Short mmCIF file of C-alpha atoms and ligand atoms in Angstrom, two decimals:
data_model
loop_
_atom_site.label_atom_id
_atom_site.label_comp_id
_atom_site.label_asym_id
_atom_site.label_seq_id
_atom_site.Cartn_x
_atom_site.Cartn_y
_atom_site.Cartn_z
CA UNK A 1 11.82 11.34 -20.01
CA UNK A 2 12.86 8.54 -22.33
CA UNK A 3 10.25 6.57 -24.47
CA UNK A 4 10.29 3.46 -22.51
CA UNK A 5 9.47 5.46 -19.31
CA UNK A 6 6.07 6.47 -20.83
CA UNK A 7 2.80 4.52 -20.55
CA UNK A 8 1.68 3.64 -23.94
CA UNK A 9 -1.86 4.36 -23.34
CA UNK A 10 -4.60 4.98 -20.73
CA UNK A 11 -5.26 1.19 -20.47
CA UNK A 12 -1.59 0.47 -19.42
CA UNK A 13 -1.92 3.25 -16.87
CA UNK A 14 -5.08 2.06 -15.49
CA UNK A 15 -3.75 -1.51 -15.13
CA UNK A 16 -0.56 -0.22 -13.46
CA UNK A 17 -2.64 2.00 -10.98
CA UNK A 18 -4.94 -0.93 -10.26
CA UNK A 19 -1.88 -3.04 -9.69
CA UNK A 20 -0.65 -0.72 -7.10
CA UNK A 21 -4.00 -0.18 -5.45
CA UNK A 22 -5.06 -3.94 -5.31
CA UNK A 23 -2.60 -5.49 -2.78
CA UNK A 24 -2.34 -7.24 0.60
CA UNK A 25 -4.48 -4.32 1.98
CA UNK A 26 -7.54 -5.55 0.00
CA UNK A 27 -7.16 -9.26 0.97
CA UNK A 28 -6.15 -9.27 4.62
CA UNK A 29 -6.76 -5.72 5.86
CA UNK A 30 -10.18 -4.72 4.52
CA UNK A 31 -12.00 -7.77 5.68
CA UNK A 32 -10.99 -7.31 9.30
CA UNK A 33 -11.20 -3.59 9.46
CA UNK A 34 -14.76 -3.72 8.18
CA UNK A 35 -15.71 -6.52 10.60
CA UNK A 36 -14.29 -4.66 13.51
CA UNK A 37 -15.70 -1.18 12.30
CA UNK A 38 -19.48 -2.29 12.63
CA UNK A 39 -19.79 -5.10 9.79
CA UNK A 40 -22.57 -4.05 7.33
CA UNK A 41 -22.64 -0.49 8.97
CA UNK A 42 -19.01 0.06 8.09
CA UNK A 43 -20.22 0.79 4.41
CA UNK A 44 -21.28 4.25 5.66
CA UNK A 45 -17.92 5.49 6.92
CA UNK A 46 -16.26 3.61 4.08
CA UNK A 47 -18.15 5.19 1.31
CA UNK A 48 -17.90 8.60 3.00
CA UNK A 49 -14.14 8.22 3.23
CA UNK A 50 -13.94 7.15 -0.38
CA UNK A 51 -16.14 10.17 -1.70
CA UNK A 52 -14.81 12.84 0.63
CA UNK A 53 -11.03 11.94 0.68
CA UNK A 54 -10.22 8.89 -1.41
CA UNK A 55 -11.44 9.85 -4.82
CA UNK A 56 -10.74 13.77 -4.51
CA UNK A 57 -7.11 13.06 -3.25
CA UNK A 58 -6.54 10.58 -6.06
CA UNK A 59 -7.60 13.31 -8.60
CA UNK A 60 -5.29 15.83 -6.78
CA UNK A 61 -2.22 13.63 -6.96
CA UNK A 62 -2.94 12.70 -10.64
CA UNK A 63 -3.20 16.26 -11.48
CA UNK A 64 0.06 17.23 -9.69
CA UNK A 65 1.98 14.35 -11.38
CA UNK A 66 0.40 15.00 -14.78
CA UNK A 67 0.78 18.80 -14.80
CA UNK A 68 4.28 19.00 -13.45
CA UNK A 69 5.58 15.86 -15.14
CA UNK A 70 8.06 14.78 -12.63
CA UNK A 71 8.84 12.44 -9.64
CA UNK A 72 7.23 13.24 -6.40
CA UNK A 73 9.86 15.71 -5.06
CA UNK A 74 10.19 17.30 -8.52
CA UNK A 75 6.56 17.83 -9.09
CA UNK A 76 6.11 19.30 -5.62
CA UNK A 77 9.17 21.42 -6.20
CA UNK A 78 7.76 22.78 -9.55
CA UNK A 79 4.47 23.43 -7.78
CA UNK A 80 6.18 25.83 -5.25
CA UNK A 81 9.64 26.01 -3.40
CA UNK A 82 9.33 24.54 0.05
CA UNK A 83 6.80 21.82 -1.02
CA UNK A 84 9.70 19.74 -2.33
CA UNK A 85 10.12 18.34 1.24
CA UNK A 86 6.76 16.66 1.06
CA UNK A 87 7.98 14.67 -1.98
CA UNK A 88 11.10 13.48 -0.07
CA UNK A 89 8.97 12.46 3.01
CA UNK A 90 6.81 10.47 0.47
CA UNK A 91 10.02 8.83 -1.14
CA UNK A 92 11.28 8.03 2.62
CA UNK A 93 8.02 6.30 3.48
CA UNK A 94 8.01 4.49 0.25
CA UNK A 95 11.46 3.25 1.02
CA UNK A 96 10.56 2.06 4.39
CA UNK A 97 7.36 0.32 3.34
CA UNK A 98 9.01 -1.29 0.30
CA UNK A 99 11.86 -2.96 2.42
CA UNK A 100 9.32 -4.77 4.59
CA UNK A 101 6.28 -5.21 2.26
CA UNK A 102 8.75 -7.26 0.06
CA UNK A 103 9.18 -9.57 3.14
CA UNK A 104 5.58 -10.45 3.38
CA UNK A 105 5.39 -11.31 -0.20
CA UNK A 106 8.57 -13.64 0.33
CA UNK A 107 6.53 -15.41 3.10
CA UNK A 108 3.66 -15.86 0.81
CA UNK A 109 6.08 -17.39 -1.88
CA UNK A 110 7.30 -19.93 0.75
CA UNK A 111 3.82 -20.63 1.85
CA UNK A 112 2.76 -21.59 -1.80
CA UNK A 113 5.33 -24.55 -1.23
CA UNK A 114 4.20 -25.21 2.34
CA UNK A 115 0.59 -25.49 1.08
CA UNK A 116 1.29 -28.27 -1.25
CA UNK A 117 2.74 -30.36 1.63
CA UNK A 118 0.72 -28.74 4.53
CA UNK A 119 4.03 -28.40 6.16
CA UNK A 120 2.69 -26.52 9.14
CA UNK A 121 1.17 -29.54 10.69
CA UNK A 122 -1.22 -29.25 13.60
CA UNK A 123 -0.31 -25.83 14.92
CA UNK A 124 0.16 -23.28 12.09
CA UNK A 125 0.72 -20.42 14.51
CA UNK A 126 3.52 -22.21 16.18
CA UNK A 127 5.02 -23.30 12.88
CA UNK A 128 4.93 -19.71 11.61
CA UNK A 129 6.82 -18.23 14.54
CA UNK A 130 8.98 -21.12 15.30
CA UNK A 131 10.14 -23.34 12.53
CA UNK A 132 9.55 -20.78 9.68
CA UNK A 133 10.53 -17.39 11.02
CA UNK A 134 12.78 -18.90 13.83
CA UNK A 135 11.83 -16.00 15.98
CA UNK A 136 13.80 -15.55 19.22
CA UNK A 137 11.64 -15.94 22.28
CA UNK A 138 10.57 -13.17 24.62
CA UNK A 139 12.68 -9.99 25.01
CA UNK A 140 15.44 -11.23 22.88
CA UNK A 141 13.05 -10.40 19.93
CA UNK A 142 13.34 -6.69 20.89
CA UNK A 143 16.87 -6.32 19.73
CA UNK A 144 18.03 -6.25 16.18
CA UNK A 145 20.24 -9.04 15.30
CA UNK A 146 21.51 -10.05 11.98
CA UNK A 147 21.10 -13.84 12.06
CA UNK A 148 19.56 -14.78 8.73
CA UNK A 149 16.80 -17.16 8.38
CA UNK A 150 17.35 -18.88 4.90
CA UNK A 151 13.80 -19.96 4.54
CA UNK A 152 12.83 -16.16 4.22
CA UNK A 153 16.09 -14.84 2.85
CA UNK A 154 16.03 -16.85 -0.30
CA UNK A 155 12.43 -16.07 -1.57
CA UNK A 156 13.02 -12.55 -0.58
CA UNK A 157 16.20 -12.31 -2.67
CA UNK A 158 14.11 -13.78 -5.59
CA UNK A 159 11.41 -11.21 -5.12
CA UNK A 160 13.87 -8.37 -5.23
CA UNK A 161 15.55 -9.70 -8.30
CA UNK A 162 12.17 -9.99 -10.00
CA UNK A 163 11.05 -6.54 -8.96
CA UNK A 164 14.18 -4.76 -10.11
CA UNK A 165 14.19 -6.64 -13.34
CA UNK A 166 10.66 -5.23 -13.96
CA UNK A 167 11.94 -1.69 -13.08
CA UNK A 168 14.90 -2.36 -15.27
CA UNK A 169 12.41 -2.91 -18.21
CA UNK A 170 10.84 0.40 -17.40
CA UNK A 171 7.36 1.80 -16.95
CA UNK A 172 5.70 0.40 -20.06
CA UNK A 173 7.69 -2.72 -20.62
CA UNK A 174 8.04 -3.66 -17.05
CA UNK A 175 5.36 -2.16 -14.75
CA UNK A 176 2.42 -1.87 -17.11
CA UNK A 177 3.37 -5.30 -18.83
CA UNK A 178 3.24 -7.25 -15.63
CA UNK A 179 0.24 -5.53 -14.31
CA UNK A 180 -1.74 -6.29 -17.44
CA UNK A 181 -0.83 -10.01 -16.95
CA UNK A 182 -1.04 -10.28 -13.10
CA UNK A 183 -4.32 -8.35 -12.53
CA UNK A 184 -6.46 -10.43 -14.84
CA UNK A 185 -4.89 -13.59 -13.45
CA UNK A 186 -5.41 -12.46 -9.92
CA UNK A 187 -9.11 -11.73 -10.58
CA UNK A 188 -9.53 -15.16 -12.12
CA UNK A 189 -7.85 -17.00 -9.19
CA UNK A 190 -9.78 -14.89 -6.67
CA UNK A 191 -13.09 -15.82 -8.47
CA UNK A 192 -12.32 -19.54 -8.02
CA UNK A 193 -11.42 -19.00 -4.52
CA UNK A 194 -14.57 -17.14 -3.67
CA UNK A 195 -16.79 -19.63 -5.37
CA UNK A 196 -15.10 -22.41 -3.47
CA UNK A 197 -15.43 -20.42 -0.20
CA UNK A 198 -19.16 -19.78 -0.68
CA UNK A 199 -19.82 -23.42 -1.24
CA UNK A 200 -18.25 -24.50 1.93
CA UNK A 201 -20.48 -25.32 4.88
CA UNK A 202 -20.78 -22.52 7.43
CA UNK A 203 -20.08 -19.88 4.69
CA UNK A 204 -23.34 -18.12 5.43
CA UNK A 205 -22.41 -17.70 9.17
CA UNK A 206 -19.37 -15.99 8.02
CA UNK A 207 -21.04 -13.57 5.71
CA UNK A 208 -23.58 -12.85 8.57
CA UNK A 209 -20.80 -11.91 10.77
CA UNK A 210 -19.24 -9.70 8.33
CA UNK A 211 -22.28 -7.96 6.94
CA UNK A 212 -24.65 -7.85 9.99
CA UNK A 213 -24.62 -4.07 10.72
CA UNK A 214 -23.74 -2.78 14.08
CA UNK A 215 -25.11 0.86 13.68
CA UNK A 216 -23.65 2.00 17.22
CA UNK A 217 -20.21 1.66 15.55
CA UNK A 218 -21.04 4.92 13.61
CA UNK A 219 -20.81 6.95 16.76
CA UNK A 220 -17.33 5.62 17.51
CA UNK A 221 -14.57 8.14 16.12
CA UNK A 222 -12.16 5.30 15.87
CA UNK A 223 -14.35 3.61 13.22
CA UNK A 224 -14.28 6.67 11.17
CA UNK A 225 -10.50 6.99 11.48
CA UNK A 226 -10.08 3.36 10.58
CA UNK A 227 -12.28 3.90 7.46
CA UNK A 228 -10.08 6.81 6.35
CA UNK A 229 -6.95 4.90 7.06
CA UNK A 230 -8.22 1.95 4.97
CA UNK A 231 -9.10 4.13 2.09
CA UNK A 232 -5.62 5.94 2.06
CA UNK A 233 -3.61 2.58 2.26
CA UNK A 234 -5.97 0.81 -0.12
CA UNK A 235 -5.95 3.39 -2.90
CA UNK A 236 -2.07 3.86 -2.46
CA UNK A 237 -2.67 7.54 -1.66
CA UNK A 238 0.03 9.70 0.12
CA UNK A 239 3.02 7.61 -1.01
CA UNK A 240 3.75 9.63 -4.12
CA UNK A 241 2.88 6.68 -6.28
CA UNK A 242 0.03 8.42 -8.00
CA UNK A 243 2.19 11.45 -8.75
CA UNK A 244 4.89 9.24 -10.12
CA UNK A 245 2.71 7.26 -12.43
CA UNK A 246 0.73 10.29 -13.73
CA UNK A 247 3.94 11.93 -14.69
CA UNK A 248 4.54 9.20 -17.17
CA UNK A 249 1.14 9.69 -18.99
CA UNK A 250 0.68 11.32 -22.35
CA UNK A 251 -0.27 15.05 -22.22
CA UNK A 252 -3.95 14.21 -23.26
CA UNK A 253 -5.23 11.57 -20.96
CA UNK A 254 -8.48 11.41 -19.28
CA UNK A 255 -7.37 11.76 -15.68
CA UNK A 256 -10.58 11.74 -13.73
CA UNK A 257 -12.22 9.01 -15.66
CA UNK A 258 -9.08 6.74 -15.07
CA UNK A 259 -9.26 7.75 -11.39
CA UNK A 260 -12.86 6.57 -11.01
CA UNK A 261 -12.10 3.32 -12.81
CA UNK A 262 -9.18 2.58 -10.53
CA UNK A 263 -11.04 3.62 -7.22
CA UNK A 264 -14.10 1.38 -8.00
CA UNK A 265 -12.02 -1.50 -9.22
CA UNK A 266 -10.13 -1.44 -5.87
CA UNK A 267 -13.20 -1.24 -3.83
CA UNK A 268 -14.90 -4.09 -5.81
CA UNK A 269 -11.83 -6.18 -5.05
CA UNK A 270 -12.09 -5.44 -1.40
CA UNK A 271 -15.76 -6.45 -1.34
CA UNK A 272 -14.91 -9.65 -3.09
CA UNK A 273 -12.04 -10.38 -0.78
CA UNK A 274 -14.28 -9.67 2.28
CA UNK A 275 -16.85 -12.28 1.05
CA UNK A 276 -14.24 -14.84 0.34
CA UNK A 277 -12.42 -14.42 3.56
CA UNK A 278 -15.47 -14.34 5.75
CA UNK A 279 -17.29 -17.25 3.98
CA UNK A 280 -13.98 -19.29 4.62
CA UNK A 281 -13.86 -18.11 8.24
CA UNK A 282 -17.44 -19.19 8.65
CA UNK A 283 -16.40 -22.61 7.56
CA UNK A 284 -13.52 -22.72 10.02
CA UNK A 285 -15.79 -21.58 12.78
CA UNK A 286 -18.36 -24.37 12.16
CA UNK A 287 -15.59 -27.01 11.90
CA UNK A 288 -14.27 -25.87 15.26
CA UNK A 289 -17.77 -25.63 16.81
CA UNK A 290 -17.36 -21.97 17.76
CA UNK A 291 -18.47 -18.52 16.70
CA UNK A 292 -17.05 -16.56 13.85
CA UNK A 293 -15.69 -13.99 16.26
CA UNK A 294 -13.27 -16.43 17.68
CA UNK A 295 -11.68 -17.27 14.62
CA UNK A 296 -11.67 -13.88 12.84
CA UNK A 297 -7.97 -12.97 12.90
CA UNK A 298 -6.27 -9.67 11.68
CA UNK A 299 -3.30 -9.01 9.41
CA UNK A 300 -0.45 -11.64 9.40
CA UNK A 301 -2.51 -13.93 11.60
CA UNK A 302 -5.20 -14.26 8.92
CA UNK A 303 -3.09 -15.19 6.00
CA UNK A 304 -0.39 -17.27 7.75
CA UNK A 305 -2.26 -18.79 10.59
CA UNK A 306 -5.92 -18.90 10.08
CA UNK A 307 -5.80 -19.85 6.40
CA UNK A 308 -3.33 -22.64 7.02
CA UNK A 309 -5.62 -23.95 9.59
CA UNK A 310 -8.48 -23.91 7.10
CA UNK A 311 -6.53 -25.42 4.38
CA UNK A 312 -5.75 -28.44 6.56
CA UNK A 313 -9.32 -29.10 7.30
CA UNK A 314 -10.96 -28.56 3.90
CA UNK A 315 -11.19 -31.11 1.14
CA UNK A 316 -8.76 -30.26 -1.76
CA UNK A 317 -7.19 -27.81 0.80
CA UNK A 318 -3.63 -28.07 -0.76
CA UNK A 319 -4.89 -26.91 -4.10
CA UNK A 320 -6.75 -23.97 -2.79
CA UNK A 321 -3.75 -23.04 -0.43
CA UNK A 322 -1.55 -22.87 -3.42
CA UNK A 323 -4.08 -20.65 -5.20
CA UNK A 324 -4.64 -18.43 -2.13
CA UNK A 325 -0.89 -17.68 -1.57
CA UNK A 326 -0.34 -17.24 -5.31
CA UNK A 327 -3.09 -14.50 -5.26
CA UNK A 328 -1.25 -12.96 -2.43
CA UNK A 329 2.03 -12.93 -4.38
CA UNK A 330 0.48 -11.49 -7.58
CA UNK A 331 -1.47 -8.80 -5.64
CA UNK A 332 1.66 -8.00 -3.48
CA UNK A 333 4.21 -7.69 -6.43
CA UNK A 334 2.43 -5.13 -8.56
CA UNK A 335 2.08 -3.05 -5.40
CA UNK A 336 5.72 -3.59 -4.51
CA UNK A 337 6.97 -2.30 -7.85
CA UNK A 338 4.78 0.79 -7.65
CA UNK A 339 6.34 1.93 -4.44
CA UNK A 340 9.86 1.21 -5.43
CA UNK A 341 9.37 3.15 -8.54
CA UNK A 342 8.61 6.26 -6.29
CA UNK A 343 12.13 5.98 -4.92
CA UNK A 344 13.94 5.15 -8.22
CA UNK A 345 12.22 8.08 -10.24
CA UNK A 346 13.01 10.53 -7.48
CA UNK A 347 16.73 9.83 -7.43
CA UNK A 348 17.00 9.71 -11.23
CA UNK A 349 15.41 13.21 -11.37
CA UNK A 350 17.43 14.76 -8.69
CA UNK A 351 20.90 13.44 -9.62
CA UNK A 352 20.34 12.80 -13.35
CA UNK A 353 21.03 9.00 -12.93
CA UNK A 354 20.28 6.57 -15.90
CA UNK A 355 17.62 3.85 -15.32
CA UNK A 356 20.36 1.37 -15.17
CA UNK A 357 22.15 3.25 -12.58
CA UNK A 358 19.18 3.81 -10.28
CA UNK A 359 17.93 0.30 -10.55
CA UNK A 360 21.24 -1.30 -9.70
CA UNK A 361 22.37 1.43 -7.27
CA UNK A 362 19.37 2.53 -5.54
CA UNK A 363 17.29 -0.55 -6.07
CA UNK A 364 20.24 -2.59 -5.08
CA UNK A 365 20.51 -0.67 -1.82
CA UNK A 366 16.85 -1.11 -0.93
CA UNK A 367 17.10 -4.96 -1.66
CA UNK A 368 20.23 -5.16 0.63
CA UNK A 369 18.59 -3.22 3.46
CA UNK A 370 15.60 -5.43 3.11
CA UNK A 371 17.71 -8.59 3.18
CA UNK A 372 19.83 -7.60 6.00
CA UNK A 373 17.08 -6.43 8.48
CA UNK A 374 13.92 -8.69 7.93
CA UNK A 375 14.65 -12.35 7.27
CA UNK A 376 16.37 -12.47 10.55
CA UNK A 377 15.30 -14.06 13.86
CA UNK A 378 14.38 -10.57 15.24
CA UNK A 379 12.72 -9.33 12.01
CA UNK A 380 9.07 -9.80 12.90
CA UNK A 381 8.96 -7.08 15.65
CA UNK A 382 10.89 -4.54 13.62
CA UNK A 383 8.43 -5.24 10.68
CA UNK A 384 5.53 -4.64 12.98
CA UNK A 385 6.70 -1.42 14.51
CA UNK A 386 7.74 0.19 11.10
CA UNK A 387 4.40 -0.81 9.64
CA UNK A 388 2.50 0.85 12.47
CA UNK A 389 4.50 4.11 12.32
CA UNK A 390 4.53 4.15 8.42
CA UNK A 391 0.90 3.84 8.17
CA UNK A 392 -0.28 5.97 11.08
CA UNK A 393 2.10 8.84 10.72
CA UNK A 394 3.80 8.61 7.54
CA UNK A 395 0.80 8.28 5.23
CA UNK A 396 -1.65 10.57 7.19
CA UNK A 397 1.16 13.00 7.63
CA UNK A 398 1.97 13.08 3.93
CA UNK A 399 -1.77 13.48 3.07
CA UNK A 400 -2.03 16.25 5.71
CA UNK A 401 0.87 18.19 4.32
CA UNK A 402 -0.25 17.73 0.89
CA UNK A 403 -3.70 19.26 1.34
CA UNK A 404 -2.51 21.93 3.59
CA UNK A 405 0.08 23.09 1.24
CA UNK A 406 -2.61 23.20 -1.64
CA UNK A 407 -5.39 24.88 0.50
CA UNK A 408 -2.87 27.50 1.60
CA UNK A 409 -3.31 29.32 -1.58
CA UNK A 410 -6.57 28.33 -3.09
CA UNK A 411 -5.16 29.58 -6.35
CA UNK A 412 -3.11 26.35 -6.54
CA UNK A 413 -6.07 24.22 -6.07
CA UNK A 414 -7.84 26.15 -8.85
CA UNK A 415 -4.97 25.68 -11.15
CA UNK A 416 -5.04 21.88 -10.62
CA UNK A 417 -8.77 21.77 -11.09
CA UNK A 418 -8.49 23.44 -14.23
CA UNK A 419 -5.83 21.10 -15.34
CA UNK A 420 -8.08 18.12 -14.61
CA UNK A 421 -10.89 19.64 -16.60
CA UNK A 422 -8.82 20.50 -19.50
CA UNK A 423 -7.99 16.73 -20.03
CA UNK A 424 -10.72 14.77 -18.56
CA UNK A 425 -14.24 13.60 -19.08
CA UNK A 426 -15.48 13.88 -15.45
CA UNK A 427 -15.31 17.57 -14.48
CA UNK A 428 -14.42 18.69 -11.01
CA UNK A 429 -15.75 21.90 -9.43
CA UNK A 430 -16.47 23.58 -6.21
CA UNK A 431 -17.36 20.34 -4.41
CA UNK A 432 -13.90 18.88 -5.31
CA UNK A 433 -12.06 22.07 -4.02
CA UNK A 434 -14.22 21.87 -0.79
CA UNK A 435 -13.23 18.38 -0.18
CA UNK A 436 -9.57 18.75 -0.86
CA UNK A 437 -9.32 22.16 0.62
CA UNK A 438 -11.31 21.98 3.84
CA UNK A 439 -12.96 18.58 4.64
CA UNK A 440 -9.90 16.47 4.11
CA UNK A 441 -7.48 18.76 5.96
CA UNK A 442 -9.91 18.86 8.95
CA UNK A 443 -10.29 15.07 9.03
CA UNK A 444 -6.56 14.23 8.51
CA UNK A 445 -5.58 16.82 11.18
CA UNK A 446 -7.78 15.16 13.58
CA UNK A 447 -6.51 11.75 12.72
CA UNK A 448 -2.95 12.83 12.99
CA UNK A 449 -3.26 14.49 16.38
CA UNK A 450 -5.19 11.69 17.85
CA UNK A 451 -2.74 9.11 16.60
CA UNK A 452 0.22 11.05 18.14
CA UNK A 453 -1.57 11.28 21.47
CA UNK A 454 -2.46 7.78 21.57
CA UNK A 455 0.91 6.49 20.58
CA UNK A 456 2.58 8.60 23.33
CA UNK A 457 0.01 7.69 25.97
CA UNK A 458 -0.49 3.96 25.20
CA UNK A 459 2.77 3.03 23.57
CA UNK A 460 2.42 0.25 21.00
CA UNK A 461 1.02 -3.12 22.08
CA UNK A 462 3.22 -5.17 24.24
CA UNK A 463 6.33 -3.71 22.85
CA UNK A 464 8.95 -2.19 25.36
CA UNK A 465 8.89 1.43 25.00
CA UNK A 466 12.67 1.74 24.42
CA UNK A 467 12.16 -0.24 21.36
CA UNK A 468 9.33 1.75 19.96
CA UNK A 469 11.28 4.95 20.74
CA UNK A 470 14.36 3.86 19.02
CA UNK A 471 12.72 2.14 15.85
CA UNK A 472 9.33 3.84 15.61
CA UNK A 473 9.94 7.47 16.66
CA UNK A 474 13.63 7.22 15.70
CA UNK A 475 12.79 6.35 12.02
CA UNK A 476 10.24 9.00 11.82
CA UNK A 477 12.66 11.56 12.99
CA UNK A 478 15.36 10.17 10.81
CA UNK A 479 13.05 10.55 7.73
CA UNK A 480 12.20 13.98 8.54
CA UNK A 481 16.05 14.96 8.66
CA UNK A 482 16.72 12.94 5.37
CA UNK A 483 13.81 14.86 3.77
CA UNK A 484 15.20 18.12 4.92
CA UNK A 485 18.71 17.31 3.78
CA UNK A 486 17.38 16.15 0.26
CA UNK A 487 15.48 19.37 -0.15
CA UNK A 488 18.56 21.54 0.48
CA UNK A 489 20.75 19.52 -1.95
CA UNK A 490 20.71 21.31 -5.33
CA UNK A 491 18.91 19.71 -8.45
CA UNK A 492 21.14 18.71 -11.33
CA UNK A 493 21.37 21.64 -13.53
CA UNK A 494 18.40 22.80 -15.48
CA UNK A 495 15.83 20.30 -14.18
CA UNK A 496 13.56 22.45 -12.22
CA UNK A 497 13.37 25.17 -14.89
CA UNK A 498 13.05 22.78 -17.83
CA UNK A 499 9.38 22.50 -17.19
CA UNK A 500 8.83 26.27 -17.08
CA UNK A 501 10.49 26.55 -20.54
CA UNK A 502 7.64 24.38 -21.67
CA UNK A 503 9.82 21.34 -22.19
N1 LIG B 1 -2.58 -0.26 -1.94
C1 LIG B 1 -1.95 -1.37 -1.29
C2 LIG B 1 -3.01 -2.41 -0.75
O1 LIG B 1 -4.13 -2.29 -0.74
C3 LIG B 1 -1.06 -1.01 -0.38
C4 LIG B 1 0.21 -0.37 -0.87
C5 LIG B 1 0.15 1.00 -1.02
C6 LIG B 1 1.23 -1.10 -1.25
C7 LIG B 1 1.29 1.49 -1.43
C8 LIG B 1 2.38 -0.59 -1.75
C9 LIG B 1 2.28 0.74 -1.90
O2 LIG B 1 -2.43 -3.41 -0.32
NA1 NA B 2 -6.00 -1.68 -2.02
#
């Protein structure tokens, strides 16, 4: 691994890891998941998921990357023959998520401009779907057409150029450097936004809605599944990112100490976002004379419909709109580069490509796929179905395969634990092995099976089943096949063994 592909120190690594973790998931996913999952009572499943799965698996992936010093597939391969395919599955998921995650950042870029002029007028929802995305009406939206929408395609192209430039500069000079600039900037912007939100009339009602505990939610299995899902997504676990980043760390690095810093920073940011978002929703509800439950929107609707509505009604809205969408862009880009890095490093390792070749070749392909499929008049539904499958099966499936592989021979788990303890301040022991080897496999197994059953039985939302079959199940099966093929293709000479020779 060349010099510029190493983190200079622990601080650089921690910033890069926080950059990956803190993303759109903290800002628009957490507040709503917490609200739906029992409000103040959600803290219980959330903390349980963080302690039993989030942090233990974070440690596990750090240990794999740091001990075996390779991309996700190479590290898994060095751990044991067949495990390589888990790495390629993670690479596949990362590819899929990257090509649509970039699109949402592109929307946010465009909305920085829209905020300044409040271009969305009276009906931000109609504006988003109609004028901005130019989505086809009705069933026509369920074909995949290639009619580009320039308003999305241009910012998307810029995002890809920027991201690939960062990759080209490498791990330290690119990824770590922008994380060390973007993350502090993001925190500063967010503090301004939260203070503003808390001083809006109605803010308290919003916080009440978020934090009032509904203890009955704790008996609902879906709430627990949602908590684990949030922790996995939010900590960027299961994508191979943490393996990839840890592989670029110096031999002697405090892994567990860094992991705890990353995990608690991410949760802190989630809490901050929850407070900001719900204080703002409280204001919106009061202005509209309705309850908070009527304005609490999820996902895309929150950022691109509810917030524009609020911006239009609040004093100085344009300014805060620009700040809010800038925050989304900053948070999103550091996550995007982390996920693209998984793919680039894997291909470099396998075929012996140089950084230049992987950035322009592999990165170029990702950019083109992203630009052809999503900024089109049919892109929104495709994004939606891929997101659901990637999150529900892709990540949970990767996590499950990982822990089962390790728990299989407990010796491997012991070996990773020893590695962590050799370099780290916070020591892991029996409890950690129990979490990774027993508790997490059971919980993820339950989640995986219940997701498969509910998708088969209930389909996905309003989507036609043929569409879900083709693009949801179709891409899942496609990725499995690709992972199998990549596993069979031989490594460039000497790579797998180089590690055993102590290189
Ligand atoms: N952790 C990110 C978030 O909370 C999600 C993400 C994971 C993004 C992996 C990219 C890669 O938004
Ligand atoms: Na996160």
